[in-house]
Short mmCIF file of C-alpha atoms in Angstrom, two decimals:
data_model
loop_
_atom_site.label_atom_id
_atom_site.label_comp_id
_atom_site.label_asym_id
_atom_site.label_seq_id
_atom_site.Cartn_x
_atom_site.Cartn_y
_atom_site.Cartn_z
CA UNK A 5 47.18 92.89 -138.26
CA UNK A 6 43.95 94.88 -138.41
CA UNK A 7 43.16 98.32 -139.84
CA UNK A 8 39.55 99.29 -139.02
CA UNK A 9 37.92 101.08 -141.95
CA UNK A 10 36.05 103.64 -139.80
CA UNK A 11 39.29 105.22 -138.53
CA UNK A 12 41.75 107.70 -140.02
CA UNK A 13 45.53 107.18 -139.90
CA UNK A 14 48.90 108.89 -140.11
CA UNK A 15 52.07 107.64 -141.73
CA UNK A 16 53.63 107.79 -138.26
CA UNK A 17 51.22 105.00 -137.16
CA UNK A 18 48.63 106.88 -135.11
CA UNK A 19 44.95 106.05 -135.53
CA UNK A 20 42.38 108.83 -135.24
CA UNK A 21 38.67 108.47 -134.49
CA UNK A 22 36.40 111.46 -135.16
CA UNK A 23 33.80 111.62 -132.39
CA UNK A 24 30.24 112.99 -132.72
CA UNK A 25 31.22 116.16 -130.83
CA UNK A 26 33.99 116.96 -133.30
CA UNK A 27 36.87 115.92 -131.03
CA UNK A 28 39.28 113.16 -132.02
CA UNK A 29 40.54 110.16 -130.07
CA UNK A 30 44.09 109.01 -130.87
CA UNK A 31 46.04 105.80 -130.37
CA UNK A 32 48.69 103.77 -132.15
CA UNK A 33 47.90 101.18 -134.79
CA UNK A 34 47.97 97.43 -134.47
CA UNK A 35 50.85 97.43 -136.95
CA UNK A 36 52.76 99.81 -134.65
CA UNK A 37 52.18 97.79 -131.48
CA UNK A 38 53.33 94.64 -133.23
CA UNK A 39 56.50 96.36 -134.40
CA UNK A 40 57.19 97.80 -130.95
CA UNK A 41 56.63 94.59 -129.03
CA UNK A 42 55.70 94.50 -125.34
CA UNK A 43 54.77 98.04 -124.27
CA UNK A 44 55.94 98.90 -120.75
CA UNK A 45 55.71 102.68 -120.39
CA UNK A 46 53.66 105.60 -121.71
CA UNK A 47 54.23 109.31 -121.26
CA UNK A 48 51.15 111.22 -122.43
CA UNK A 49 50.42 114.94 -122.90
CA UNK A 50 48.45 116.78 -120.22
CA UNK A 51 44.99 118.19 -120.89
CA UNK A 52 45.10 121.83 -121.87
CA UNK A 53 48.30 121.59 -123.90
CA UNK A 54 48.05 123.18 -127.34
CA UNK A 55 49.79 121.07 -130.00
CA UNK A 56 50.66 121.46 -133.65
CA UNK A 57 50.21 118.75 -136.29
CA UNK A 58 53.26 116.47 -136.47
CA UNK A 59 54.57 117.62 -133.08
CA UNK A 60 56.05 114.89 -130.88
CA UNK A 61 53.76 114.94 -127.85
CA UNK A 62 53.95 111.48 -126.28
CA UNK A 63 56.42 108.66 -125.78
CA UNK A 64 55.74 104.95 -125.89
CA UNK A 65 58.40 102.58 -124.63
CA UNK A 66 58.46 98.87 -125.30
CA UNK A 67 61.00 96.52 -123.78
CA UNK A 68 62.92 97.01 -127.00
CA UNK A 69 62.90 100.76 -127.65
CA UNK A 70 61.39 104.19 -127.09
CA UNK A 71 59.25 105.75 -129.85
CA UNK A 72 57.66 109.15 -130.26
CA UNK A 73 53.95 109.62 -130.82
CA UNK A 74 52.92 112.63 -132.90
CA UNK A 75 49.87 114.89 -132.88
CA UNK A 76 47.87 113.89 -135.98
CA UNK A 77 46.19 117.32 -136.10
CA UNK A 78 46.66 120.71 -134.48
CA UNK A 79 44.46 121.54 -131.51
CA UNK A 80 44.15 121.28 -127.76
CA UNK A 81 44.62 118.13 -125.67
CA UNK A 82 41.41 117.55 -123.76
CA UNK A 83 42.14 114.19 -122.10
CA UNK A 84 44.69 111.44 -121.73
CA UNK A 85 44.13 107.81 -120.86
CA UNK A 86 45.45 107.10 -117.36
CA UNK A 87 44.20 103.52 -117.59
CA UNK A 88 46.64 102.94 -120.46
CA UNK A 89 49.42 104.61 -118.45
CA UNK A 90 48.71 102.26 -115.55
CA UNK A 91 48.47 99.19 -117.82
CA UNK A 92 50.73 99.83 -120.84
CA UNK A 93 50.30 96.21 -121.98
CA UNK A 94 46.71 97.11 -122.91
CA UNK A 95 48.15 98.68 -126.08
CA UNK A 96 49.39 95.24 -127.14
CA UNK A 97 46.14 93.55 -126.14
CA UNK A 98 43.98 95.84 -128.30
CA UNK A 99 45.63 98.86 -129.89
CA UNK A 100 42.27 100.34 -130.98
CA UNK A 101 40.67 100.05 -127.54
CA UNK A 102 43.69 101.47 -125.69
CA UNK A 103 43.34 105.09 -126.78
CA UNK A 104 46.08 107.46 -125.60
CA UNK A 105 44.76 111.04 -125.80
CA UNK A 106 41.94 113.18 -127.17
CA UNK A 107 42.34 116.40 -129.14
CA UNK A 108 39.90 119.20 -129.90
CA UNK A 109 41.04 120.00 -133.46
CA UNK A 110 41.78 123.63 -134.35
CA UNK A 111 40.44 122.94 -137.81
CA UNK A 112 37.85 120.21 -138.45
CA UNK A 113 38.96 119.80 -142.07
CA UNK A 114 42.39 118.54 -140.91
CA UNK A 115 40.83 115.24 -139.84
CA UNK A 116 39.43 114.36 -143.26
CA UNK A 117 42.84 115.08 -144.80
CA UNK A 118 44.37 112.12 -142.90
CA UNK A 119 44.88 108.70 -144.51
CA UNK A 120 42.00 106.28 -144.71
CA UNK A 121 42.52 102.58 -143.95
CA UNK A 122 43.46 101.71 -147.54
CA UNK A 123 45.87 104.63 -147.65
CA UNK A 124 47.52 103.55 -144.40
CA UNK A 125 47.87 99.95 -145.51
CA UNK A 126 49.42 101.16 -148.74
CA UNK A 127 51.80 103.40 -146.75
CA UNK A 128 53.09 100.53 -144.58
CA UNK A 129 53.33 98.27 -147.62
CA UNK B 8 72.92 91.00 -148.48
CA UNK B 9 71.28 89.81 -145.28
CA UNK B 10 72.52 86.42 -144.13
CA UNK B 11 70.31 83.60 -142.91
CA UNK B 12 71.05 80.89 -140.39
CA UNK B 13 70.30 77.23 -141.03
CA UNK B 14 67.17 77.65 -138.89
CA UNK B 15 65.77 80.66 -140.76
CA UNK B 16 62.90 78.77 -142.40
CA UNK B 17 62.00 77.22 -139.03
CA UNK B 18 61.69 80.67 -137.44
CA UNK B 19 59.58 82.06 -140.27
CA UNK B 20 57.27 79.03 -140.16
CA UNK B 21 56.86 79.56 -136.40
CA UNK B 22 55.66 83.12 -137.01
CA UNK B 23 58.76 84.84 -135.65
CA UNK B 24 59.13 88.56 -136.10
CA UNK B 25 62.40 88.83 -138.04
CA UNK B 26 64.79 91.78 -137.83
CA UNK B 27 68.24 92.59 -139.11
CA UNK B 28 70.88 91.91 -136.47
CA UNK B 29 74.51 92.51 -137.46
CA UNK B 30 73.68 91.63 -141.06
CA UNK B 31 71.65 88.54 -140.16
CA UNK B 32 67.89 88.13 -140.53
CA UNK B 33 67.09 86.93 -137.00
CA UNK B 34 64.00 86.38 -134.83
CA UNK B 35 63.52 89.22 -132.34
CA UNK B 36 60.51 87.46 -130.82
CA UNK B 37 57.88 84.83 -131.63
CA UNK B 38 55.04 86.86 -130.11
CA UNK B 39 55.82 88.27 -126.69
CA UNK B 40 59.38 89.03 -125.67
CA UNK B 41 58.33 89.18 -122.01
CA UNK B 42 56.79 85.69 -122.11
CA UNK B 43 59.94 84.35 -123.72
CA UNK B 44 62.02 86.03 -121.03
CA UNK B 45 59.95 84.45 -118.26
CA UNK B 46 60.14 81.03 -119.95
CA UNK B 47 63.92 81.11 -119.59
CA UNK B 48 63.84 82.33 -115.98
CA UNK B 49 61.18 79.82 -114.91
CA UNK B 50 61.39 76.82 -117.26
CA UNK B 51 63.32 76.48 -120.53
CA UNK B 52 63.74 78.56 -123.66
CA UNK B 53 66.04 78.37 -126.66
CA UNK B 54 67.76 80.77 -129.00
CA UNK B 55 69.19 80.30 -132.46
CA UNK B 56 72.69 81.73 -132.05
CA UNK B 57 74.05 80.35 -135.30
CA UNK B 58 74.89 83.88 -136.40
CA UNK B 59 77.79 83.68 -133.97
CA UNK B 60 80.88 82.05 -135.45
CA UNK B 61 82.71 78.98 -134.20
CA UNK B 62 86.35 78.71 -135.22
CA UNK B 63 88.60 75.70 -134.82
CA UNK B 64 92.24 76.36 -134.00
CA UNK B 65 94.44 73.32 -134.45
CA UNK B 66 98.21 72.84 -134.39
CA UNK B 67 101.28 72.59 -132.20
CA UNK B 68 101.37 76.39 -131.89
CA UNK B 69 97.72 76.80 -130.95
CA UNK B 70 98.26 77.30 -127.22
CA UNK B 71 101.15 79.75 -127.60
CA UNK B 72 99.16 81.67 -130.20
CA UNK B 73 96.10 82.08 -127.96
CA UNK B 74 98.27 83.06 -124.98
CA UNK B 75 99.50 86.01 -127.01
CA UNK B 76 96.23 86.78 -128.79
CA UNK B 77 93.75 87.15 -125.93
CA UNK B 78 93.83 88.84 -122.53
CA UNK B 79 92.74 85.87 -120.44
CA UNK B 80 95.23 83.01 -120.20
CA UNK B 81 94.37 79.67 -121.82
CA UNK B 82 97.23 78.10 -119.87
CA UNK B 83 94.82 77.80 -116.93
CA UNK B 84 92.70 75.40 -119.01
CA UNK B 85 93.78 71.83 -118.37
CA UNK B 86 90.54 69.84 -118.29
CA UNK B 87 89.25 68.86 -121.76
CA UNK B 88 86.11 70.81 -122.66
CA UNK B 89 86.80 73.60 -120.15
CA UNK B 90 85.68 77.02 -121.39
CA UNK B 91 87.21 80.45 -120.81
CA UNK B 92 85.68 83.89 -121.41
CA UNK B 93 88.11 86.50 -122.69
CA UNK B 94 88.55 89.78 -124.49
CA UNK B 95 90.65 90.01 -127.63
CA UNK B 96 92.36 93.40 -127.48
CA UNK B 97 94.02 95.70 -129.96
CA UNK B 98 97.49 97.09 -129.15
CA UNK B 99 95.86 100.20 -127.66
CA UNK B 100 94.00 98.01 -125.16
CA UNK B 101 90.58 98.42 -126.79
CA UNK B 102 88.29 95.42 -127.16
CA UNK B 103 88.19 93.93 -130.68
CA UNK B 104 85.71 91.33 -129.45
CA UNK B 105 84.77 89.22 -126.46
CA UNK B 106 84.79 85.49 -127.03
CA UNK B 107 84.71 82.04 -125.50
CA UNK B 108 87.55 79.57 -125.93
CA UNK B 109 87.02 75.86 -125.37
CA UNK B 110 90.10 73.81 -124.52
CA UNK B 111 90.08 70.43 -126.21
CA UNK B 112 93.81 69.74 -125.95
CA UNK B 113 97.04 71.78 -126.03
CA UNK B 114 96.88 71.57 -129.82
CA UNK B 115 93.14 71.98 -130.34
CA UNK B 116 90.78 74.78 -129.31
CA UNK B 117 87.39 76.01 -130.37
CA UNK B 118 86.72 79.75 -130.27
CA UNK B 119 83.25 81.33 -130.51
CA UNK B 120 83.02 84.98 -131.52
CA UNK B 121 80.22 87.51 -132.02
CA UNK B 122 78.29 87.76 -135.30
CA UNK B 123 78.83 91.45 -135.93
CA UNK B 124 82.58 91.21 -135.45
CA UNK B 125 83.17 87.79 -137.02
CA UNK B 126 84.75 88.95 -140.30
CA UNK B 127 86.95 91.48 -138.52
CA UNK B 128 87.96 88.89 -135.92
CA UNK B 129 88.95 86.25 -138.47
CA UNK B 130 91.00 88.76 -140.45
CA UNK B 131 92.74 89.95 -137.27
CA UNK B 132 93.41 86.43 -136.03
CA UNK B 133 94.78 85.29 -139.39
CA UNK B 134 96.98 88.37 -139.55
CA UNK B 135 98.33 87.76 -136.04
CA UNK B 136 98.82 84.07 -136.73
CA UNK B 137 100.88 84.86 -139.83
CA UNK B 138 102.90 87.45 -137.87
CA UNK B 139 103.81 85.00 -135.11
CA UNK B 140 104.73 82.23 -137.53
CA UNK B 141 103.28 79.69 -135.08
CA UNK B 142 102.12 76.35 -136.44
CA UNK B 143 98.34 76.46 -136.22
CA UNK B 144 95.40 76.47 -138.61
CA UNK B 145 92.30 78.57 -138.02
CA UNK B 146 89.11 77.24 -139.62
CA UNK B 147 85.82 79.19 -139.53
CA UNK B 148 82.92 76.75 -139.11
CA UNK B 149 79.97 78.38 -140.88
CA UNK B 150 78.77 74.82 -141.53
CA UNK B 151 77.71 74.53 -137.87
CA UNK B 152 74.50 75.67 -136.20
CA UNK B 153 74.34 76.81 -132.58
CA UNK B 154 71.31 76.54 -130.29
CA UNK B 155 71.37 77.91 -126.74
CA UNK B 156 68.92 76.06 -124.46
CA UNK B 157 68.57 78.01 -121.21
CA UNK B 158 66.57 77.89 -118.01
CA UNK B 159 66.19 75.84 -114.83
CA UNK B 160 64.69 72.94 -116.82
CA UNK B 161 66.89 73.40 -119.90
CA UNK B 162 69.23 70.49 -119.28
CA UNK B 163 66.49 67.99 -118.45
CA UNK B 164 64.47 69.02 -121.51
CA UNK B 165 67.54 68.78 -123.72
CA UNK B 166 68.13 65.26 -122.47
CA UNK B 167 64.50 64.39 -123.20
CA UNK B 168 64.77 65.82 -126.72
CA UNK B 169 68.11 64.32 -127.73
CA UNK B 170 68.41 60.59 -127.02
CA UNK B 171 71.74 59.67 -125.47
CA UNK B 172 72.74 63.24 -124.66
CA UNK B 173 72.27 62.83 -120.92
CA UNK B 174 75.09 60.33 -120.50
CA UNK B 175 77.41 62.62 -122.43
CA UNK B 176 76.55 65.84 -120.60
CA UNK B 177 75.11 65.09 -117.14
CA UNK B 178 78.57 65.32 -115.56
CA UNK B 179 79.48 68.66 -117.10
CA UNK B 180 80.32 71.43 -114.68
CA UNK B 181 79.42 75.04 -115.38
CA UNK B 182 81.60 76.35 -118.23
CA UNK B 183 82.55 72.90 -119.44
CA UNK B 184 81.75 71.13 -122.71
CA UNK B 185 81.86 67.64 -124.19
CA UNK B 186 81.51 66.10 -127.61
CA UNK B 187 78.43 63.97 -128.24
CA UNK B 188 78.77 62.36 -131.66
CA UNK B 189 78.83 65.23 -134.15
CA UNK B 190 77.37 67.54 -131.52
CA UNK B 191 79.26 69.71 -129.05
CA UNK B 192 77.42 70.30 -125.77
CA UNK B 193 78.58 73.16 -123.56
CA UNK B 194 77.17 74.08 -120.16
CA UNK B 195 77.42 77.77 -120.96
CA UNK B 196 75.03 80.58 -121.80
CA UNK B 197 74.23 84.25 -121.81
CA UNK B 198 71.13 84.46 -119.64
CA UNK B 199 72.19 83.96 -116.01
CA UNK B 200 70.44 80.60 -116.00
CA UNK B 201 71.73 77.04 -116.22
CA UNK B 202 71.59 75.33 -119.58
CA UNK B 203 73.48 74.24 -122.65
CA UNK B 204 74.81 75.73 -125.83
CA UNK B 205 74.65 73.08 -128.54
CA UNK B 206 76.87 73.26 -131.59
CA UNK B 207 75.75 70.86 -134.28
CA UNK B 208 76.05 69.98 -137.97
CA UNK B 209 73.77 71.73 -140.45
CA UNK B 210 71.71 68.65 -141.25
CA UNK B 211 70.78 68.17 -137.56
CA UNK B 212 69.83 71.77 -136.83
CA UNK B 213 66.14 71.88 -137.74
CA UNK B 214 65.37 68.39 -136.43
CA UNK B 215 67.06 69.15 -133.11
CA UNK B 216 65.19 72.46 -132.79
CA UNK B 217 61.89 70.69 -133.50
CA UNK B 218 62.66 67.97 -130.96
CA UNK B 219 63.39 70.61 -128.34
CA UNK B 220 60.03 72.28 -129.09
CA UNK B 221 58.31 68.92 -128.58
CA UNK B 222 60.19 68.54 -125.26
CA UNK B 223 58.66 71.82 -124.12
CA UNK B 224 61.48 74.28 -124.80
CA UNK B 225 60.06 77.66 -125.86
CA UNK B 226 61.61 79.36 -128.90
CA UNK B 227 62.92 82.77 -127.85
CA UNK B 228 64.14 85.71 -129.90
CA UNK B 229 67.08 88.02 -129.57
CA UNK B 230 64.87 90.51 -127.70
CA UNK B 231 64.57 88.20 -124.70
CA UNK B 232 68.22 87.27 -125.03
CA UNK B 233 69.10 90.93 -124.48
CA UNK B 234 66.87 91.46 -121.43
CA UNK B 235 68.10 88.19 -119.92
CA UNK B 236 71.78 88.97 -120.35
CA UNK B 237 71.29 92.49 -119.03
CA UNK B 238 69.52 91.23 -115.91
CA UNK B 239 72.44 88.83 -115.47
CA UNK B 240 74.88 91.73 -115.79
CA UNK B 241 76.62 90.27 -118.82
CA UNK B 242 78.33 92.68 -121.18
CA UNK B 243 77.23 93.04 -124.80
CA UNK B 244 79.87 93.83 -127.40
CA UNK B 245 79.16 97.12 -129.16
CA UNK B 246 77.12 98.42 -126.20
CA UNK B 247 79.13 97.84 -123.06
CA UNK B 248 82.55 97.72 -124.71
CA UNK B 249 84.16 98.23 -128.09
CA UNK B 250 87.52 99.03 -129.67
CA UNK B 251 87.67 102.43 -127.96
CA UNK B 252 87.02 101.14 -124.44
CA UNK B 253 89.49 99.48 -122.10
CA UNK B 254 88.17 96.31 -120.48
CA UNK B 255 89.38 97.82 -117.20
CA UNK B 256 86.73 100.54 -117.65
CA UNK B 257 84.09 98.09 -118.89
CA UNK B 258 83.77 95.89 -115.80
CA UNK B 259 85.92 93.20 -117.39
CA UNK B 260 89.10 93.42 -115.29
CA UNK B 261 88.28 89.93 -113.98
CA UNK B 262 88.88 88.55 -117.48
CA UNK B 263 92.39 90.01 -117.79
CA UNK B 264 95.08 87.65 -116.53
CA UNK B 265 98.35 89.34 -115.52
CA UNK B 266 99.49 86.48 -113.25
CA UNK B 267 102.17 85.07 -115.53
CA UNK B 268 104.51 88.05 -115.77
CA UNK B 269 106.43 86.34 -118.58
CA UNK B 270 103.33 86.18 -120.78
CA UNK B 271 102.90 89.00 -123.25
CA UNK B 272 99.53 89.50 -124.95
CA UNK B 273 98.26 92.09 -127.37
CA UNK B 274 97.12 95.15 -125.44
CA UNK B 275 98.94 94.22 -122.21
CA UNK B 276 101.33 97.19 -122.21
CA UNK B 277 98.46 99.61 -122.88
CA UNK B 278 96.41 98.20 -120.00
CA UNK B 279 99.37 98.40 -117.62
CA UNK B 280 100.02 102.00 -118.62
CA UNK B 281 96.36 103.02 -118.23
CA UNK B 282 94.71 101.83 -115.04
CA UNK B 283 90.95 101.96 -114.67
CA UNK B 284 89.49 105.47 -114.66
CA UNK B 285 85.83 104.37 -114.53
CA UNK B 286 83.84 101.44 -113.22
CA UNK B 287 80.72 99.57 -114.29
CA UNK B 288 77.80 99.48 -111.89
CA UNK B 289 74.09 98.79 -112.20
CA UNK B 290 71.28 101.32 -111.99
CA UNK B 291 67.67 100.76 -110.98
CA UNK B 292 65.30 103.56 -111.94
CA UNK B 293 63.14 104.68 -109.03
CA UNK B 294 60.99 107.07 -111.06
CA UNK B 295 58.76 105.88 -113.91
CA UNK B 296 60.37 105.37 -117.30
CA UNK B 297 62.82 103.10 -119.07
CA UNK B 298 66.61 103.30 -118.98
CA UNK B 299 68.41 102.97 -122.32
CA UNK B 300 71.98 103.04 -123.55
CA UNK B 301 73.78 106.40 -123.73
CA UNK B 302 71.83 108.29 -121.11
CA UNK B 303 73.80 110.71 -118.94
CA UNK B 304 74.15 109.84 -115.26
CA UNK B 305 74.81 112.50 -112.63
CA UNK B 306 76.60 111.33 -109.48
CA UNK B 307 78.23 113.11 -106.54
CA UNK B 308 81.58 112.13 -108.09
CA UNK B 309 80.82 113.45 -111.59
CA UNK B 310 79.05 112.31 -114.74
CA UNK B 311 78.79 108.85 -116.21
CA UNK B 312 76.81 107.13 -118.95
CA UNK B 313 74.55 104.12 -119.31
CA UNK B 314 75.90 101.54 -121.76
CA UNK B 315 72.87 99.20 -121.82
CA UNK B 316 69.40 99.71 -120.43
CA UNK B 317 66.00 98.12 -120.60
CA UNK B 318 62.83 97.29 -118.75
CA UNK B 319 63.57 94.23 -116.63
CA UNK B 320 60.71 91.73 -117.01
CA UNK B 321 61.77 89.90 -113.84
CA UNK B 322 62.05 92.97 -111.60
CA UNK B 323 59.39 94.99 -113.48
CA UNK B 324 61.67 98.01 -113.20
CA UNK B 325 63.99 99.82 -115.56
CA UNK B 326 67.61 98.72 -115.16
CA UNK B 327 70.90 99.69 -116.77
CA UNK B 328 74.59 99.06 -116.77
CA UNK B 329 76.50 102.30 -116.49
CA UNK B 330 80.10 103.44 -116.71
CA UNK B 331 80.50 105.66 -113.65
CA UNK B 332 83.28 107.62 -111.94
CA UNK B 333 85.44 105.77 -109.43
CA UNK B 334 84.14 106.31 -105.94
CA UNK B 335 80.47 105.80 -106.76
CA UNK B 336 79.20 102.82 -104.76
CA UNK B 337 76.14 100.57 -104.55
CA UNK B 338 73.42 102.32 -102.55
CA UNK B 339 74.24 105.77 -103.92
CA UNK B 340 71.38 107.90 -105.22
CA UNK B 341 72.03 109.31 -108.71
CA UNK B 342 70.06 111.01 -111.46
CA UNK B 343 69.64 109.98 -115.08
CA UNK B 344 68.74 112.32 -117.91
CA UNK B 345 65.80 110.84 -119.82
CA UNK B 346 64.50 113.13 -122.58
CA UNK B 347 65.62 116.23 -120.71
CA UNK B 348 64.22 115.24 -117.31
CA UNK B 349 66.43 114.16 -114.44
CA UNK B 350 64.98 110.99 -112.95
CA UNK B 351 66.04 109.27 -109.72
CA UNK B 352 68.00 106.03 -109.84
CA UNK B 353 69.77 103.86 -107.31
CA UNK B 354 73.22 102.37 -107.81
CA UNK B 355 73.54 98.59 -107.41
CA UNK B 356 76.08 95.96 -108.41
CA UNK B 357 75.83 95.25 -112.14
CA UNK B 358 74.07 91.92 -111.66
CA UNK B 359 70.34 92.03 -111.20
CA UNK B 360 69.01 88.48 -111.50
CA UNK B 361 70.70 85.08 -111.37
CA UNK B 362 69.17 81.62 -111.46
CA UNK B 363 65.67 83.03 -111.39
CA UNK B 364 66.26 85.13 -108.26
CA UNK B 365 66.42 88.92 -107.95
CA UNK B 366 69.73 90.07 -106.47
CA UNK B 367 68.69 93.65 -105.72
#
């Protein structure tokens, strides 16, 4: 299991990368993909949707079960990853490469309030 | 307290992802559930099913006891080693458990029951045995391990792994078993593929498992076991039936034997008074998504519900077993509610894949 130190995390197993333009890219962690097992279906939010922090906005289904994916921060969805939708197994292959959606945060400070890698690893024990 | 099978350490050493299943710490997969699934459909895979419980029933009253206890009729078993699938019903006609009975002789049977229901089953069986006063002794065999080796190459690889086993088991028909030393080899399974279920003493469990690995049998977790049995259209206790569901509404009418009118069995009167009001059929999702248990199904004849659902690795489509109104038939177009959206599905017979081949 890997937890890259340059990313931020949520206790609900999303990773968040702050981009140079202030937007964030979101996916699920390696720990989460391992727990889910083989991913076979993704339902992602459409660009333009305004979301609140902690809102369930996407669904990931493995062979085993369906799980919700939550918005790490409030803001507007600006993109989703159709390549991941077309090849859901890419989440298992590399959870940090297979991003799911991008958000333009309503409040830039929300991103720095998320867990860092050490905090996430502590949270998942 | 979570229980462990005799092969627990073997699974952990192999890097299995362990989960709680019915109070047992069991492997759900050893990496990829889909790869394990394909190994069973295309070659050979094996499952530790030691969490299930074997029971020996011995005594002059054994046959009469089983004829009254379960809904299928053990009187049809005459060939030593022959197996029978049956439901054990409560007086209301609900399913206490589904089980397999092996006929060894008129005074000796082996019964294999589910893990999650094992304690309840033993208590019920002992209670019924005492009530009938029949001469038989029921002995739970927690000292035994069970390994299911399944797939088109399962038998040949078992023979390669276990010296001498071929002579003892090559002549077995489907649903028949034979003793091989301390081992019990049954040509049964829960995957829709050929293969064996091996019951063996504790001290042989790990060595046999390791020999099977060397012979090229892939260790598989309970995740693949579930997708395999669902593709094969085999019912899972707790999902597809339980104590509140009549076997007549759970697609299990074929396991109820009413032929001998003089035979009474627990639940018989309730079944006769309550004919089937629903039927079990398969669903294939035509829209994108995954079918799961307990989704509502909308048909021209009324509503029904999925009882098991998954993504089928063989068909690469979502499939489900569903309890639907009478009158719905294969080929019908229906809708399934998935997270508030009504998605299109097609009705098929509740058997999707057998012996490696898609049936739909």
